[in-house]
PDB file of N, CA and C and ligand atoms in Angstrom:
ATOM      1  N   MET A1116       1.413  -1.088   0.023  1.00 84.00           N
ATOM      2  CA  MET A1116      -0.109  -0.390  -0.012  1.00 84.00           C
ATOM      3  C   MET A1116       0.862   1.206   0.157  1.00 84.00           C
ATOM      4  N   SER A1117       0.646   2.361  -1.035  1.00 88.00           N
ATOM      5  CA  SER A1117       1.006   3.300  -1.357  1.00 88.00           C
ATOM      6  C   SER A1117       0.107   5.202  -0.715  1.00 88.00           C
ATOM      7  N   THR A1118      -1.167   4.515  -0.944  1.00 93.00           N
ATOM      8  CA  THR A1118      -1.497   5.900  -0.352  1.00 93.00           C
ATOM      9  C   THR A1118      -3.226   5.127   0.215  1.00 93.00           C
ATOM     10  N   ILE A1119      -3.234   6.272   0.464  1.00 95.00           N
ATOM     11  CA  ILE A1119      -4.647   6.723   1.722  1.00 95.00           C
ATOM     12  C   ILE A1119      -5.895   5.530   0.416  1.00 95.00           C
ATOM     13  N   ASP A1120      -6.422   6.094  -0.379  1.00 95.00           N
ATOM     14  CA  ASP A1120      -7.603   4.882  -1.395  1.00 95.00           C
ATOM     15  C   ASP A1120      -6.496   3.680  -0.867  1.00 95.00           C
ATOM     16  N   GLN A1121      -5.620   3.222  -0.939  1.00 94.00           N
ATOM     17  CA  GLN A1121      -5.760   1.700  -1.349  1.00 94.00           C
ATOM     18  C   GLN A1121      -5.324   0.868   0.391  1.00 94.00           C
ATOM     19  N   LEU A1122      -5.365   1.617   0.845  1.00 93.00           N
ATOM     20  CA  LEU A1122      -4.820   1.651   2.520  1.00 93.00           C
ATOM     21  C   LEU A1122      -6.791   1.428   3.462  1.00 93.00           C
ATOM     22  N   ASN A1123      -7.628   2.256   3.230  1.00 94.00           N
ATOM     23  CA  ASN A1123      -8.864   2.283   2.983  1.00 94.00           C
ATOM     24  C   ASN A1123     -10.099   1.293   2.430  1.00 94.00           C
ATOM     25  N   ASP A1124      -8.937   0.984   0.922  1.00 94.00           N
ATOM     26  CA  ASP A1124      -9.930  -0.406   0.487  1.00 94.00           C
ATOM     27  C   ASP A1124      -9.173  -1.641   0.853  1.00 94.00           C
ATOM     28  N   ASN A1125      -7.835  -2.032   1.013  1.00 92.00           N
ATOM     29  CA  ASN A1125      -7.982  -2.762   2.101  1.00 92.00           C
ATOM     30  C   ASN A1125      -8.778  -2.924   3.634  1.00 92.00           C
ATOM     31  N   VAL A1126      -8.668  -1.746   4.680  1.00 93.00           N
ATOM     32  CA  VAL A1126      -9.135  -2.007   4.953  1.00 93.00           C
ATOM     33  C   VAL A1126     -10.640  -2.111   5.531  1.00 93.00           C
ATOM     34  N   SER A1127     -11.784  -2.020   4.692  1.00 94.00           N
ATOM     35  CA  SER A1127     -12.929  -1.975   4.403  1.00 94.00           C
ATOM     36  C   SER A1127     -13.365  -3.484   4.101  1.00 94.00           C
ATOM     37  N   TYR A1128     -12.521  -4.461   3.834  1.00 89.00           N
ATOM     38  CA  TYR A1128     -12.223  -6.097   3.374  1.00 89.00           C
ATOM     39  C   TYR A1128     -12.749  -6.420   4.846  1.00 89.00           C
ATOM     40  N   MET A1129     -12.453  -5.526   5.814  1.00 90.00           N
ATOM     41  CA  MET A1129     -12.965  -6.010   7.220  1.00 90.00           C
ATOM     42  C   MET A1129     -14.229  -5.145   7.528  1.00 90.00           C
ATOM     43  N   ASP A1130     -15.129  -5.407   6.933  1.00 91.00           N
ATOM     44  CA  ASP A1130     -16.642  -4.414   7.597  1.00 91.00           C
ATOM     45  C   ASP A1130     -17.084  -5.093   7.757  1.00 91.00           C
ATOM     46  N   ASP A1131     -17.527  -6.249   7.702  1.00 90.00           N
ATOM     47  CA  ASP A1131     -18.574  -7.359   7.861  1.00 90.00           C
ATOM     48  C   ASP A1131     -17.649  -8.092   8.028  1.00 90.00           C
ATOM     49  N   PHE A1132     -16.242  -8.313   9.454  1.00 90.00           N
ATOM     50  CA  PHE A1132     -15.914  -9.563   9.613  1.00 90.00           C
ATOM     51  C   PHE A1132     -16.363 -10.172  10.016  1.00 90.00           C
ATOM     52  N   GLN A1133     -15.501 -11.539  10.099  1.00 91.00           N
ATOM     53  CA  GLN A1133     -17.026 -12.668  10.613  1.00 91.00           C
ATOM     54  C   GLN A1133     -15.578 -13.096  11.294  1.00 91.00           C
ATOM     55  N   PRO A1134     -15.565 -13.707  12.832  1.00 93.00           N
ATOM     56  CA  PRO A1134     -14.615 -14.925  12.706  1.00 93.00           C
ATOM     57  C   PRO A1134     -14.676 -16.079  12.295  1.00 93.00           C
ATOM     58  N   LEU A1135     -13.776 -17.215  12.401  1.00 96.00           N
ATOM     59  CA  LEU A1135     -13.981 -18.192  11.933  1.00 96.00           C
ATOM     60  C   LEU A1135     -14.818 -19.681  13.353  1.00 96.00           C
ATOM     61  N   ASN A1136     -15.491 -19.719  12.902  1.00 97.00           N
ATOM     62  CA  ASN A1136     -16.469 -20.392  13.530  1.00 97.00           C
ATOM     63  C   ASN A1136     -15.240 -22.260  13.718  1.00 97.00           C
ATOM     64  N   SER A1137     -16.355 -22.707  14.742  1.00 97.00           N
ATOM     65  CA  SER A1137     -15.592 -24.384  15.514  1.00 97.00           C
ATOM     66  C   SER A1137     -15.354 -25.146  14.126  1.00 97.00           C
ATOM     67  N   ASP A1138     -15.984 -25.053  12.753  1.00 98.00           N
ATOM     68  CA  ASP A1138     -15.376 -25.970  11.830  1.00 98.00           C
ATOM     69  C   ASP A1138     -14.788 -25.591  11.691  1.00 98.00           C
ATOM     70  N   GLU A1139     -14.281 -25.133  11.148  1.00 98.00           N
ATOM     71  CA  GLU A1139     -13.152 -24.298  10.088  1.00 98.00           C
ATOM     72  C   GLU A1139     -11.889 -24.083  10.762  1.00 98.00           C
ATOM     73  N   ILE A1140     -11.613 -23.594  12.165  1.00 98.00           N
ATOM     74  CA  ILE A1140     -10.474 -23.557  13.086  1.00 98.00           C
ATOM     75  C   ILE A1140     -10.367 -25.278  13.424  1.00 98.00           C
ATOM     76  N   ASN A1141     -10.603 -26.232  13.255  1.00 98.00           N
ATOM     77  CA  ASN A1141     -10.472 -27.419  13.087  1.00 98.00           C
ATOM     78  C   ASN A1141     -10.321 -27.613  12.202  1.00 98.00           C
ATOM     79  N   THR A1142     -10.697 -27.549  10.554  1.00 98.00           N
ATOM     80  CA  THR A1142     -10.598 -27.773   9.447  1.00 98.00           C
ATOM     81  C   THR A1142      -8.802 -27.473   9.347  1.00 98.00           C
ATOM     82  N   ILE A1143      -8.639 -26.051   9.978  1.00 97.00           N
ATOM     83  CA  ILE A1143      -7.812 -25.549   9.716  1.00 97.00           C
ATOM     84  C   ILE A1143      -5.861 -25.851  10.357  1.00 97.00           C
ATOM     85  N   LYS A1144      -6.392 -26.572  11.765  1.00 97.00           N
ATOM     86  CA  LYS A1144      -6.199 -27.553  12.250  1.00 97.00           C
ATOM     87  C   LYS A1144      -6.094 -28.856  12.068  1.00 97.00           C
ATOM     88  N   LYS A1145      -6.956 -29.414  11.125  1.00 97.00           N
ATOM     89  CA  LYS A1145      -6.172 -30.647  10.578  1.00 97.00           C
ATOM     90  C   LYS A1145      -5.316 -30.487   9.452  1.00 97.00           C
ATOM     91  N   ALA A1146      -6.048 -29.920   8.439  1.00 95.00           N
ATOM     92  CA  ALA A1146      -4.577 -29.275   7.675  1.00 95.00           C
ATOM     93  C   ALA A1146      -2.424 -29.102   8.140  1.00 95.00           C
ATOM     94  N   GLN A1147      -2.762 -28.469   9.001  1.00 93.00           N
ATOM     95  CA  GLN A1147      -2.012 -27.241   9.685  1.00 93.00           C
ATOM     96  C   GLN A1147      -0.655 -29.054  10.326  1.00 93.00           C
ATOM     97  N   ASP A1148      -2.131 -30.415  10.888  1.00 94.00           N
ATOM     98  CA  ASP A1148      -1.857 -31.614  11.146  1.00 94.00           C
ATOM     99  C   ASP A1148      -1.128 -32.224  10.218  1.00 94.00           C
ATOM    100  N   ILE A1149      -1.573 -31.876   8.847  1.00 92.00           N
ATOM    101  CA  ILE A1149      -0.835 -33.143   7.526  1.00 92.00           C
ATOM    102  C   ILE A1149       0.205 -32.090   7.286  1.00 92.00           C
ATOM    103  N   MET A1150       0.216 -31.372   6.869  1.00 86.00           N
ATOM    104  CA  MET A1150       1.380 -30.782   6.652  1.00 86.00           C
ATOM    105  C   MET A1150       3.031 -30.675   7.177  1.00 86.00           C
ATOM    106  N   ARG A1151       2.239 -31.001   8.698  1.00 88.00           N
ATOM    107  CA  ARG A1151       3.124 -30.701  10.089  1.00 88.00           C
ATOM    108  C   ARG A1151       4.062 -32.422   9.563  1.00 88.00           C
ATOM    109  N   ALA A1152       2.718 -32.587   9.157  1.00 91.00           N
ATOM    110  CA  ALA A1152       3.375 -34.462   9.271  1.00 91.00           C
ATOM    111  C   ALA A1152       4.395 -34.993   7.385  1.00 91.00           C
ATOM    112  N   LEU A1153       4.687 -33.918   7.169  1.00 89.00           N
ATOM    113  CA  LEU A1153       4.948 -34.179   5.464  1.00 89.00           C
ATOM    114  C   LEU A1153       6.669 -34.236   5.877  1.00 89.00           C
ATOM    115  N   ASP A1154       7.565 -35.497   5.280  1.00 88.00           N
ATOM    116  CA  ASP A1154       8.786 -35.446   5.520  1.00 88.00           C
ATOM    117  C   ASP A1154       8.945 -34.004   4.362  1.00 88.00           C
ATOM    118  N   SER A1155       9.437 -33.242   4.107  1.00 89.00           N
ATOM    119  CA  SER A1155       9.891 -32.517   3.285  1.00 89.00           C
ATOM    120  C   SER A1155      10.140 -31.147   3.886  1.00 89.00           C
ATOM    121  N   ILE A1156      11.232 -30.427   3.059  1.00 90.00           N
ATOM    122  CA  ILE A1156      11.699 -29.061   3.287  1.00 90.00           C
ATOM    123  C   ILE A1156      11.483 -28.051   3.786  1.00 90.00           C
ATOM    124  N   ALA A1157       9.935 -26.866   4.550  1.00 87.00           N
ATOM    125  CA  ALA A1157       9.373 -26.141   4.343  1.00 87.00           C
ATOM    126  C   ALA A1157       9.994 -24.333   3.758  1.00 87.00           C
ATOM    127  N   CYS A1158      10.193 -24.944   2.505  1.00 90.00           N
ATOM    128  CA  CYS A1158      10.736 -23.941   2.008  1.00 90.00           C
ATOM    129  C   CYS A1158       9.356 -23.351   1.226  1.00 90.00           C
ATOM    130  N   THR A1159       9.451 -21.576   0.999  1.00 90.00           N
ATOM    131  CA  THR A1159       8.054 -20.905   0.345  1.00 90.00           C
ATOM    132  C   THR A1159       8.807 -20.553  -0.434  1.00 90.00           C
ATOM    133  N   ALA A1160      10.254 -20.393  -1.316  1.00 93.00           N
ATOM    134  CA  ALA A1160      11.253 -19.524  -1.743  1.00 93.00           C
ATOM    135  C   ALA A1160      11.264 -18.515  -2.294  1.00 93.00           C
ATOM    136  N   CYS A1161      11.112 -18.332  -1.140  1.00 90.00           N
ATOM    137  CA  CYS A1161      10.940 -16.667  -1.021  1.00 90.00           C
ATOM    138  C   CYS A1161      12.529 -16.113  -1.446  1.00 90.00           C
ATOM    139  N   HIS A1162      13.310 -16.569  -1.264  1.00 91.00           N
ATOM    140  CA  HIS A1162      14.573 -16.592  -2.143  1.00 91.00           C
ATOM    141  C   HIS A1162      15.135 -15.208  -1.385  1.00 91.00           C
ATOM    142  N   TYR A1163      15.343 -15.041   0.319  1.00 89.00           N
ATOM    143  CA  TYR A1163      15.632 -14.333   1.352  1.00 89.00           C
ATOM    144  C   TYR A1163      17.143 -14.888   1.650  1.00 89.00           C
ATOM    145  N   CYS A1164      17.716 -16.224   1.698  1.00 91.00           N
ATOM    146  CA  CYS A1164      18.390 -17.547   1.857  1.00 91.00           C
ATOM    147  C   CYS A1164      20.057 -17.113   0.706  1.00 91.00           C
ATOM    148  N   THR A1165      19.211 -16.352  -0.581  1.00 92.00           N
ATOM    149  CA  THR A1165      20.327 -16.336  -1.994  1.00 92.00           C
ATOM    150  C   THR A1165      21.133 -15.469  -2.155  1.00 92.00           C
ATOM    151  N   PRO A1166      20.785 -14.054  -1.639  1.00 88.00           N
ATOM    152  CA  PRO A1166      21.396 -13.077  -2.461  1.00 88.00           C
ATOM    153  C   PRO A1166      22.912 -13.432  -0.963  1.00 88.00           C
ATOM    154  N   GLY A1167      23.383 -13.695  -0.883  1.00 86.00           N
ATOM    155  CA  GLY A1167      24.138 -13.157   0.334  1.00 86.00           C
ATOM    156  C   GLY A1167      25.257 -15.037  -0.391  1.00 86.00           C
ATOM    157  N   CYS A1168      24.310 -16.034  -0.728  1.00 93.00           N
ATOM    158  CA  CYS A1168      25.823 -16.875  -1.213  1.00 93.00           C
ATOM    159  C   CYS A1168      27.416 -16.875  -2.597  1.00 93.00           C
ATOM    160  N   PRO A1169      28.137 -17.073  -1.313  1.00 94.00           N
ATOM    161  CA  PRO A1169      28.716 -17.070  -2.309  1.00 94.00           C
ATOM    162  C   PRO A1169      29.381 -17.967  -3.814  1.00 94.00           C
ATOM    163  N   GLN A1170      28.089 -18.889  -3.486  1.00 96.00           N
ATOM    164  CA  GLN A1170      28.280 -19.399  -5.019  1.00 96.00           C
ATOM    165  C   GLN A1170      27.376 -19.660  -5.550  1.00 96.00           C
ATOM    166  N   GLN A1171      26.918 -18.556  -5.254  1.00 95.00           N
ATOM    167  CA  GLN A1171      25.209 -18.303  -6.392  1.00 95.00           C
ATOM    168  C   GLN A1171      24.309 -19.828  -6.371  1.00 95.00           C
ATOM    169  N   ILE A1172      24.339 -20.801  -5.503  1.00 96.00           N
ATOM    170  CA  ILE A1172      23.702 -21.476  -5.467  1.00 96.00           C
ATOM    171  C   ILE A1172      21.808 -21.107  -5.387  1.00 96.00           C
ATOM    172  N   PRO A1173      20.881 -21.874  -6.061  1.00 96.00           N
ATOM    173  CA  PRO A1173      19.638 -21.937  -6.174  1.00 96.00           C
ATOM    174  C   PRO A1173      18.624 -22.423  -5.242  1.00 96.00           C
ATOM    175  N   ILE A1174      18.951 -22.081  -4.172  1.00 95.00           N
ATOM    176  CA  ILE A1174      18.827 -22.904  -2.954  1.00 95.00           C
ATOM    177  C   ILE A1174      17.218 -23.533  -2.887  1.00 95.00           C
ATOM    178  N   PRO A1175      16.444 -22.281  -3.441  1.00 95.00           N
ATOM    179  CA  PRO A1175      15.218 -22.824  -3.221  1.00 95.00           C
ATOM    180  C   PRO A1175      15.013 -24.601  -4.520  1.00 95.00           C
ATOM    181  N   GLU A1176      14.948 -23.616  -5.380  1.00 95.00           N
ATOM    182  CA  GLU A1176      14.671 -24.788  -6.669  1.00 95.00           C
ATOM    183  C   GLU A1176      15.666 -26.482  -5.928  1.00 95.00           C
ATOM    184  N   ILE A1177      16.454 -25.935  -5.577  1.00 94.00           N
ATOM    185  CA  ILE A1177      17.643 -27.277  -5.463  1.00 94.00           C
ATOM    186  C   ILE A1177      16.583 -27.731  -3.631  1.00 94.00           C
ATOM    187  N   PHE A1178      16.151 -27.122  -3.018  1.00 94.00           N
ATOM    188  CA  PHE A1178      14.923 -28.116  -1.885  1.00 94.00           C
ATOM    189  C   PHE A1178      13.326 -28.462  -2.996  1.00 94.00           C
ATOM    190  N   GLU A1179      13.360 -27.318  -3.646  1.00 93.00           N
ATOM    191  CA  GLU A1179      11.896 -28.107  -5.038  1.00 93.00           C
ATOM    192  C   GLU A1179      12.465 -29.371  -5.409  1.00 93.00           C
ATOM    193  N   ALA A1180      13.380 -29.830  -5.667  1.00 93.00           N
ATOM    194  CA  ALA A1180      13.586 -30.770  -6.467  1.00 93.00           C
ATOM    195  C   ALA A1180      14.162 -32.114  -5.604  1.00 93.00           C
ATOM    196  N   MET A1181      14.157 -31.716  -3.759  1.00 93.00           N
ATOM    197  CA  MET A1181      15.065 -32.413  -3.086  1.00 93.00           C
ATOM    198  C   MET A1181      12.992 -32.697  -2.484  1.00 93.00           C
ATOM    199  N   ASN A1182      12.046 -31.984  -2.727  1.00 92.00           N
ATOM    200  CA  ASN A1182      11.296 -32.368  -2.054  1.00 92.00           C
ATOM    201  C   ASN A1182      10.347 -33.462  -3.184  1.00 92.00           C
ATOM    202  N   ARG A1183      10.202 -33.348  -4.328  1.00 91.00           N
ATOM    203  CA  ARG A1183       9.991 -34.239  -4.521  1.00 91.00           C
ATOM    204  C   ARG A1183      10.318 -35.568  -4.317  1.00 91.00           C
ATOM    205  N   LYS A1184      12.141 -35.780  -3.800  1.00 91.00           N
ATOM    206  CA  LYS A1184      12.210 -37.286  -3.340  1.00 91.00           C
ATOM    207  C   LYS A1184      11.571 -37.170  -2.069  1.00 91.00           C
ATOM    208  N   LEU A1185      11.040 -35.936  -1.377  1.00 91.00           N
ATOM    209  CA  LEU A1185      10.735 -36.994  -0.030  1.00 91.00           C
ATOM    210  C   LEU A1185       9.375 -37.177   0.256  1.00 91.00           C
ATOM    211  N   LEU A1186       8.454 -36.331  -0.817  1.00 90.00           N
ATOM    212  CA  LEU A1186       7.288 -36.184  -0.467  1.00 90.00           C
ATOM    213  C   LEU A1186       6.867 -37.286  -1.598  1.00 90.00           C
ATOM    214  N   PHE A1187       7.408 -37.885  -2.749  1.00 91.00           N
ATOM    215  CA  PHE A1187       6.582 -38.759  -4.465  1.00 91.00           C
ATOM    216  C   PHE A1187       7.721 -39.441  -4.095  1.00 91.00           C
ATOM    217  N   HIS A1188       9.160 -40.100  -3.522  1.00 91.00           N
ATOM    218  CA  HIS A1188       9.903 -41.275  -3.316  1.00 91.00           C
ATOM    219  C   HIS A1188      10.106 -41.197  -4.801  1.00 91.00           C
ATOM    220  N   ASP A1189      10.169 -40.503  -5.379  1.00 89.00           N
ATOM    221  CA  ASP A1189      10.756 -40.439  -6.836  1.00 89.00           C
ATOM    222  C   ASP A1189      12.062 -40.064  -7.344  1.00 89.00           C
ATOM    223  N   ASP A1190      12.558 -40.319  -7.308  1.00 92.00           N
ATOM    224  CA  ASP A1190      13.478 -40.203  -7.161  1.00 92.00           C
ATOM    225  C   ASP A1190      13.951 -39.924  -8.253  1.00 92.00           C
ATOM    226  N   GLU A1191      14.238 -40.408  -9.618  1.00 94.00           N
ATOM    227  CA  GLU A1191      14.100 -40.110 -11.230  1.00 94.00           C
ATOM    228  C   GLU A1191      13.588 -38.851 -11.273  1.00 94.00           C
ATOM    229  N   ALA A1192      11.819 -38.699 -11.246  1.00 91.00           N
ATOM    230  CA  ALA A1192      11.868 -36.929 -11.586  1.00 91.00           C
ATOM    231  C   ALA A1192      12.433 -35.972 -10.333  1.00 91.00           C
ATOM    232  N   ALA A1193      13.089 -35.950  -9.429  1.00 92.00           N
ATOM    233  CA  ALA A1193      13.398 -35.617  -8.313  1.00 92.00           C
ATOM    234  C   ALA A1193      15.213 -35.088  -9.500  1.00 92.00           C
ATOM    235  N   LEU A1194      15.469 -36.225  -9.574  1.00 94.00           N
ATOM    236  CA  LEU A1194      17.394 -36.280 -10.323  1.00 94.00           C
ATOM    237  C   LEU A1194      16.617 -35.148 -11.380  1.00 94.00           C
ATOM    238  N   LYS A1195      15.724 -35.273 -12.553  1.00 95.00           N
ATOM    239  CA  LYS A1195      15.588 -34.303 -13.595  1.00 95.00           C
ATOM    240  C   LYS A1195      14.868 -32.762 -12.913  1.00 95.00           C
ATOM    241  N   ARG A1196      14.306 -33.496 -11.835  1.00 93.00           N
ATOM    242  CA  ARG A1196      14.205 -31.263 -12.139  1.00 93.00           C
ATOM    243  C   ARG A1196      15.479 -30.959 -11.511  1.00 93.00           C
ATOM    244  N   TYR A1197      15.946 -31.610 -10.439  1.00 94.00           N
ATOM    245  CA  TYR A1197      17.127 -31.258  -9.783  1.00 94.00           C
ATOM    246  C   TYR A1197      17.622 -30.373 -11.218  1.00 94.00           C
ATOM    247  N   HIS A1198      18.282 -31.238 -11.704  1.00 95.00           N
ATOM    248  CA  HIS A1198      19.340 -31.481 -12.935  1.00 95.00           C
ATOM    249  C   HIS A1198      18.643 -29.475 -13.580  1.00 95.00           C
ATOM    250  N   GLN A1199      17.382 -29.415 -14.293  1.00 94.00           N
ATOM    251  CA  GLN A1199      16.787 -28.791 -14.717  1.00 94.00           C
ATOM    252  C   GLN A1199      17.472 -27.435 -14.042  1.00 94.00           C
ATOM    253  N   LYS A1200      16.851 -27.004 -13.136  1.00 92.00           N
ATOM    254  CA  LYS A1200      16.636 -25.986 -12.029  1.00 92.00           C
ATOM    255  C   LYS A1200      17.898 -25.807 -11.859  1.00 92.00           C
ATOM    256  N   THR A1201      19.131 -26.303 -12.011  1.00 94.00           N
ATOM    257  CA  THR A1201      20.368 -25.670 -11.816  1.00 94.00           C
ATOM    258  C   THR A1201      21.350 -25.753 -13.221  1.00 94.00           C
ATOM    259  N   ASN A1202      21.126 -26.345 -13.785  1.00 95.00           N
ATOM    260  CA  ASN A1202      21.008 -25.827 -15.849  1.00 95.00           C
ATOM    261  C   ASN A1202      21.734 -24.733 -15.660  1.00 95.00           C
ATOM    262  N   GLY A1203      23.043 -25.168 -16.525  1.00 95.00           N
ATOM    263  CA  GLY A1203      24.257 -23.860 -16.088  1.00 95.00           C
ATOM    264  C   GLY A1203      24.330 -23.079 -14.469  1.00 95.00           C
ATOM    265  N   LYS A1204      24.040 -23.368 -13.627  1.00 95.00           N
ATOM    266  CA  LYS A1204      24.171 -22.525 -12.632  1.00 95.00           C
ATOM    267  C   LYS A1204      24.152 -24.337 -11.632  1.00 95.00           C
ATOM    268  N   SER A1205      25.082 -23.318  -9.776  1.00 95.00           N
ATOM    269  CA  SER A1205      25.476 -23.950  -9.272  1.00 95.00           C
ATOM    270  C   SER A1205      25.014 -25.189  -8.974  1.00 95.00           C
ATOM    271  N   LYS A1206      25.687 -26.335  -7.823  1.00 95.00           N
ATOM    272  CA  LYS A1206      25.106 -27.406  -8.519  1.00 95.00           C
ATOM    273  C   LYS A1206      25.442 -27.456  -6.641  1.00 95.00           C
ATOM    274  N   ALA A1207      24.791 -28.135  -5.508  1.00 94.00           N
ATOM    275  CA  ALA A1207      24.368 -28.110  -4.722  1.00 94.00           C
ATOM    276  C   ALA A1207      25.916 -28.794  -3.319  1.00 94.00           C
ATOM    277  N   LYS A1208      26.870 -29.563  -4.862  1.00 95.00           N
ATOM    278  CA  LYS A1208      28.080 -29.688  -4.081  1.00 95.00           C
ATOM    279  C   LYS A1208      28.761 -28.554  -4.372  1.00 95.00           C
ATOM    280  N   ASP A1209      29.002 -27.755  -5.532  1.00 96.00           N
ATOM    281  CA  ASP A1209      29.236 -26.357  -4.734  1.00 96.00           C
ATOM    282  C   ASP A1209      29.132 -25.698  -3.054  1.00 96.00           C
ATOM    283  N   CYS A1210      28.293 -26.382  -2.678  1.00 95.00           N
ATOM    284  CA  CYS A1210      28.403 -24.848  -0.920  1.00 95.00           C
ATOM    285  C   CYS A1210      29.509 -25.062  -0.371  1.00 95.00           C
ATOM    286  N   ILE A1211      29.890 -24.589  -0.325  1.00 96.00           N
ATOM    287  CA  ILE A1211      31.336 -24.363   0.963  1.00 96.00           C
ATOM    288  C   ILE A1211      30.528 -24.130   2.478  1.00 96.00           C
ATOM    289  N   ALA A1212      30.418 -24.441   2.670  1.00 93.00           N
ATOM    290  CA  ALA A1212      28.975 -24.810   4.404  1.00 93.00           C
ATOM    291  C   ALA A1212      29.305 -23.071   5.287  1.00 93.00           C
ATOM    292  N   CYS A1213      29.163 -22.073   4.070  1.00 93.00           N
ATOM    293  CA  CYS A1213      30.021 -20.400   4.928  1.00 93.00           C
ATOM    294  C   CYS A1213      28.470 -20.574   5.486  1.00 93.00           C
ATOM    295  N   GLY A1214      28.359 -20.660   5.262  1.00 90.00           N
ATOM    296  CA  GLY A1214      26.297 -20.641   6.834  1.00 90.00           C
ATOM    297  C   GLY A1214      25.202 -19.160   6.545  1.00 90.00           C
ATOM    298  N   GLN A1215      26.377 -18.356   5.149  1.00 90.00           N
ATOM    299  CA  GLN A1215      25.309 -17.052   4.725  1.00 90.00           C
ATOM    300  C   GLN A1215      23.962 -18.003   4.719  1.00 90.00           C
ATOM    301  N   CYS A1216      23.444 -18.126   3.944  1.00 90.00           N
ATOM    302  CA  CYS A1216      21.746 -18.868   3.823  1.00 90.00           C
ATOM    303  C   CYS A1216      21.407 -18.569   5.237  1.00 90.00           C
ATOM    304  N   LYS A1217      21.959 -19.097   5.827  1.00 85.00           N
ATOM    305  CA  LYS A1217      21.521 -20.080   7.197  1.00 85.00           C
ATOM    306  C   LYS A1217      20.786 -18.281   8.424  1.00 85.00           C
ATOM    307  N   PHE A1218      21.508 -16.742   8.079  1.00 81.00           N
ATOM    308  CA  PHE A1218      21.734 -16.256   8.515  1.00 81.00           C
ATOM    309  C   PHE A1218      20.725 -14.051   7.314  1.00 81.00           C
ATOM    310  N   ALA A1219      20.983 -14.994   6.202  1.00 70.00           N
ATOM    311  CA  ALA A1219      20.491 -13.899   5.242  1.00 70.00           C
ATOM    312  C   ALA A1219      19.856 -13.430   5.283  1.00 70.00           C
ATOM    313  N   PHE A1220      18.323 -13.567   6.074  1.00 64.00           N
ATOM    314  CA  PHE A1220      17.525 -13.264   6.586  1.00 64.00           C
ATOM    315  C   PHE A1220      17.347 -11.645   8.009  1.00 64.00           C
ATOM    316  N   ARG A1221      18.866 -11.959   8.478  1.00 65.00           N
ATOM    317  CA  ARG A1221      19.152 -10.850   9.242  1.00 65.00           C
ATOM    318  C   ARG A1221      19.011  -9.601   8.317  1.00 65.00           C
ATOM    319  N   SER A1222      19.615  -9.798   7.599  1.00 61.00           N
ATOM    320  CA  SER A1222      19.614  -8.651   6.021  1.00 61.00           C
ATOM    321  C   SER A1222      18.164  -7.648   5.847  1.00 61.00           C
ATOM    322  N   ILE A1223      17.011  -8.857   5.530  1.00 60.00           N
ATOM    323  CA  ILE A1223      16.101  -7.547   5.454  1.00 60.00           C
ATOM    324  C   ILE A1223      15.106  -6.965   7.059  1.00 60.00           C
ATOM    325  N   LEU A1224      15.808  -7.771   8.260  1.00 61.00           N
ATOM    326  CA  LEU A1224      14.997  -7.251   9.317  1.00 61.00           C
ATOM    327  C   LEU A1224      15.475  -5.397   9.688  1.00 61.00           C
ATOM    328  N   PRO A1225      13.968  -5.120  10.598  1.00 61.00           N
ATOM    329  CA  PRO A1225      14.698  -3.891  10.274  1.00 61.00           C
ATOM    330  C   PRO A1225      15.417  -3.703  11.150  1.00 61.00           C
ATOM    331  N   SER A1226      16.823  -2.616  11.671  1.00 59.00           N
ATOM    332  CA  SER A1226      17.944  -3.394  12.539  1.00 59.00           C
ATOM    333  C   SER A1226      17.145  -1.864  13.925  1.00 59.00           C
TER     334      SER A1226
HETATM  335  S1  SF4 B1415      26.261 -22.400   3.174  1.00 66.49           S
HETATM  336 FE1  SF4 B1415      27.147 -20.685   1.684  1.00 66.49          FE
HETATM  337  S2  SF4 B1415      27.569 -22.089  -0.334  1.00 66.49           S
HETATM  338 FE2  SF4 B1415      26.108 -22.989   1.071  1.00 66.49          FE
HETATM  339  S3  SF4 B1415      24.703 -22.768   0.224  1.00 66.49           S
HETATM  340 FE3  SF4 B1415      24.357 -21.355   2.128  1.00 66.49          FE
HETATM  341  S4  SF4 B1415      25.212 -19.353   1.128  1.00 66.49           S
HETATM  342 FE4  SF4 B1415      25.640 -20.864  -0.236  1.00 66.49          FE
END
């Protein structure tokens, strides 16, 4: 939002606010439980981790390929995806374990 009109427009959607009922809350809780039980890397591909990588590794794309392996147990599809996503780019094996990606989010936090 960058104008008062945009702010008013966004806030107007709360005019008829109705809180979730217990059935809706339970449905969300069930969905959360299912998602937590999945054996996968919780990456939303925000790319906050990538700007500081000295090796320019496409970290979220590699996680996406790994999630195919973890979720669907399809090693061939996961490997194909990995090669598609890293074609012409750095590979996971190029990681030097500098740790920069683990702390990259700090650069986007207000000081
Ligand atoms: S540890 Fe360093 S080299 Fe490896 S992915 Fe993270 S930022 Fe890149």
